[in-house]
Tab-separated table of C-alpha atoms in Angstrom:
chain	number	residue	atom	x	y	z
A	252	MET	CA	40.541	-15.039	14.592
A	253	THR	CA	38.702	-17.819	12.959
A	254	ARG	CA	34.906	-18.278	12.957
A	255	THR	CA	34.706	-20.696	15.802
A	256	GLN	CA	36.592	-18.269	17.995
A	257	LEU	CA	34.142	-15.499	17.217
A	258	ALA	CA	31.268	-17.700	17.995
A	259	ARG	CA	32.889	-18.847	21.267
A	260	ARG	CA	33.564	-15.264	22.317
A	261	ASN	CA	29.897	-14.182	21.500
A	262	LEU	CA	28.566	-17.001	23.606
A	263	ALA	CA	30.834	-16.256	26.561
A	264	ARG	CA	29.508	-12.600	26.675
A	265	PRO	CA	25.939	-12.295	25.474
A	266	THR	CA	24.496	-8.946	24.855
A	267	VAL	CA	22.018	-7.352	27.352
A	268	ILE	CA	19.237	-5.217	25.713
A	269	ALA	CA	17.169	-2.759	27.448
A	270	ARG	CA	13.513	-1.941	26.133
A	271	ARG	CA	10.765	0.120	27.455
A	272	VAL	CA	7.315	-1.600	27.181
A	273	VAL	CA	4.281	0.689	27.314
A	274	GLY	CA	0.797	-0.738	27.196
A	275	THR	CA	-2.217	-1.765	29.456
A	276	PRO	CA	-1.264	-3.755	32.605
A	277	ALA	CA	-2.408	-7.046	30.718
A	278	GLU	CA	-0.227	-6.318	27.678
A	279	VAL	CA	2.876	-5.492	29.773
A	280	ALA	CA	2.378	-8.471	31.922
A	281	ALA	CA	2.122	-10.672	28.787
A	282	THR	CA	5.251	-9.249	27.388
A	283	VAL	CA	7.227	-9.548	30.580
A	284	ALA	CA	5.881	-13.143	30.873
A	285	LEU	CA	7.006	-13.990	27.370
A	286	VAL	CA	10.669	-12.769	27.935
A	287	ARG	CA	10.751	-14.430	31.421
A	288	ASP	CA	9.448	-17.767	29.990
A	289	SER	CA	12.084	-17.754	27.277
A	290	GLY	CA	14.828	-17.651	29.829
A	291	ARG	CA	16.299	-14.382	28.805
A	292	LEU	CA	15.090	-11.923	31.389
A	293	VAL	CA	17.784	-10.152	33.297
A	294	SER	CA	15.944	-7.545	35.153
A	295	MET	CA	12.956	-5.309	34.885
A	296	THR	CA	11.728	-2.064	36.652
A	297	ALA	CA	8.482	-1.854	38.781
A	298	PRO	CA	5.508	-0.836	36.676
A	299	ARG	CA	4.800	2.847	36.713
A	300	GLN	CA	1.258	4.318	35.825
A	301	MET	CA	1.440	7.010	33.164
A	302	PRO	CA	-0.211	10.218	34.468
A	303	GLY	CA	-3.789	10.639	33.217
A	304	ASP	CA	-3.540	7.375	31.311
A	305	PRO	CA	-4.567	3.768	32.104
A	306	ARG	CA	-1.252	2.467	30.515
A	307	VAL	CA	1.731	1.390	32.353
A	308	THR	CA	5.333	1.358	31.495
A	309	VAL	CA	8.122	-0.992	32.384
A	310	THR	CA	11.905	-1.130	31.453
A	311	VAL	CA	12.920	-4.702	30.604
A	312	ARG	CA	16.548	-5.967	30.220
A	313	PHE	CA	17.131	-9.294	28.474
A	314	LEU	CA	19.743	-11.317	26.784
A	315	ASP	CA	20.033	-11.095	23.127
A	316	ASN	CA	20.313	-14.470	21.425
A	317	HIS	CA	22.333	-13.276	18.474
A	318	GLY	CA	20.046	-15.480	16.161
A	319	PRO	CA	17.878	-14.128	13.453
A	320	ALA	CA	14.505	-12.843	14.519
A	321	PRO	CA	11.647	-15.406	14.141
A	322	ALA	CA	9.331	-14.982	11.363
A	323	ALA	CA	6.156	-13.175	12.051
A	324	VAL	CA	3.173	-15.499	12.347
A	325	ARG	CA	0.120	-13.942	10.638
A	326	ARG	CA	-3.106	-15.592	11.861
A	327	LEU	CA	-6.122	-15.390	9.626
A	328	ARG	CA	-9.325	-14.486	11.161
A	329	ARG	CA	-12.244	-16.682	10.550
A	330	GLY	CA	-14.038	-13.929	8.528
A	331	HIS	CA	-10.969	-13.529	6.277
A	332	VAL	CA	-10.868	-17.289	5.605
A	333	VAL	CA	-14.677	-17.420	4.718
A	334	ALA	CA	-14.097	-14.393	2.340
A	335	ALA	CA	-11.093	-16.132	0.826
A	336	VAL	CA	-13.115	-19.127	-0.200
A	337	ALA	CA	-16.409	-17.478	-0.646
A	338	VAL	CA	-15.427	-14.703	-3.163
A	339	PRO	CA	-13.804	-16.976	-5.637
A	340	ALA	CA	-16.526	-19.681	-5.325
A	341	VAL	CA	-19.323	-17.072	-5.980
A	342	GLY	CA	-17.182	-15.821	-9.003
A	343	ALA	CA	-16.887	-19.371	-10.345
A	344	ILE	CA	-20.636	-19.912	-9.989
A	345	ALA	CA	-21.432	-16.668	-11.742
A	346	ALA	CA	-19.041	-17.451	-14.508
A	347	ALA	CA	-20.455	-20.917	-15.080
A	348	GLY	CA	-23.969	-19.349	-15.219
A	349	TYR	CA	-22.863	-16.697	-17.713
A	350	LEU	CA	-21.193	-19.407	-19.969
A	351	ALA	CA	-24.436	-21.496	-19.704
A	352	ALA	CA	-26.582	-18.603	-20.642
A	353	GLN	CA	-24.270	-17.960	-23.630
A	354	LEU	CA	-24.340	-21.490	-24.888
A	355	VAL	CA	-28.127	-21.691	-24.669
A	356	ASP	CA	-28.325	-18.338	-26.612
A	357	ALA	CA	-25.946	-19.538	-29.296
A	358	VAL	CA	-28.000	-22.893	-29.659
A	359	ARG	CA	-31.307	-20.915	-29.812
A	360	SER	CA	-29.868	-18.548	-32.481
A	361	ALA	CA	-28.410	-21.453	-34.615
A	362	VAL	CA	-31.637	-23.610	-34.584
A	363	PRO	CA	-32.948	-22.052	-37.830
A	364	LEU	CA	-29.675	-22.497	-39.526
A	365	ILE	CA	-29.401	-26.233	-38.583
A	366	ALA	CA	-32.982	-26.770	-39.641
A	367	GLY	CA	-32.247	-25.236	-42.898
A	368	VAL	CA	-29.112	-27.344	-43.485
A	369	VAL	CA	-30.967	-30.456	-42.597
A	370	LEU	CA	-33.825	-29.647	-45.014
A	371	VAL	CA	-31.489	-29.089	-47.941
A	372	LEU	CA	-29.806	-32.227	-47.263
A	373	ILE	CA	-32.991	-34.127	-47.233
A	374	VAL	CA	-34.057	-32.478	-50.531
A	375	VAL	CA	-30.732	-33.328	-52.031
A	376	VAL	CA	-30.759	-36.958	-50.981
A	377	ALA	CA	-34.385	-37.131	-52.156
A	378	LEU	CA	-33.402	-35.844	-55.613
A	379	LEU	CA	-30.588	-38.314	-55.810
A	380	LEU	CA	-32.600	-41.180	-54.934
A	381	ARG	CA	-35.504	-40.674	-57.033
A	382	ARG	CA	-35.777	-42.820	-60.103
A	383	SER	CA	-35.217	-41.307	-63.323
A	384	GLY	CA	-36.533	-42.760	-66.640
A	385	ARG	CA	-33.438	-44.527	-67.888
A	386	CYS	CA	-30.630	-44.531	-65.273
A	387	CYS	CA	-30.123	-43.627	-61.762
A	388	PRO	CA	-28.163	-40.243	-61.506
A	389	GLY	CA	-24.993	-41.691	-59.909
A	390	LEU	CA	-26.214	-43.620	-57.043
A	391	HIS	CA	-26.819	-47.271	-57.725
A	392	CYS	CA	-30.259	-48.603	-57.023
A	393	PRO	CA	-31.158	-52.370	-57.006
A	394	GLY	CA	-33.523	-52.267	-59.884
A	395	CYS	CA	-31.539	-50.169	-62.622
A	396	GLY	CA	-28.664	-52.613	-63.294
A	397	HIS	CA	-26.377	-49.805	-63.495
């Protein structure tokens, strides 16, 4: 048999599956309506109340479509979406605040060092630019003729 013959044979004789559905009357009605609306419902039994329980049971027979099962659709609740956005946002704000505090602390601790370096540079430049008796110490000034 070839592949096309197998496919024709499966389409000619679809498989009938029987499943028992147990739940509240609204859940069972929704399940039966879903199978009926898909056009695959073959038959179903009358709903029976389970003794001492508000649940009902129904046996449903329907056609199997031989296709892969549809992927499950997962719906996120609004609270989950808010949490999925808020948690990383709060973390990013906290990280930015922490880094800003570290930067301010580093600058505050480095101010004396920066002031010392600037003071030393001013003293060195002042010593280099001062006039000596005969000649400038390496920097050319306009009056020395060096």
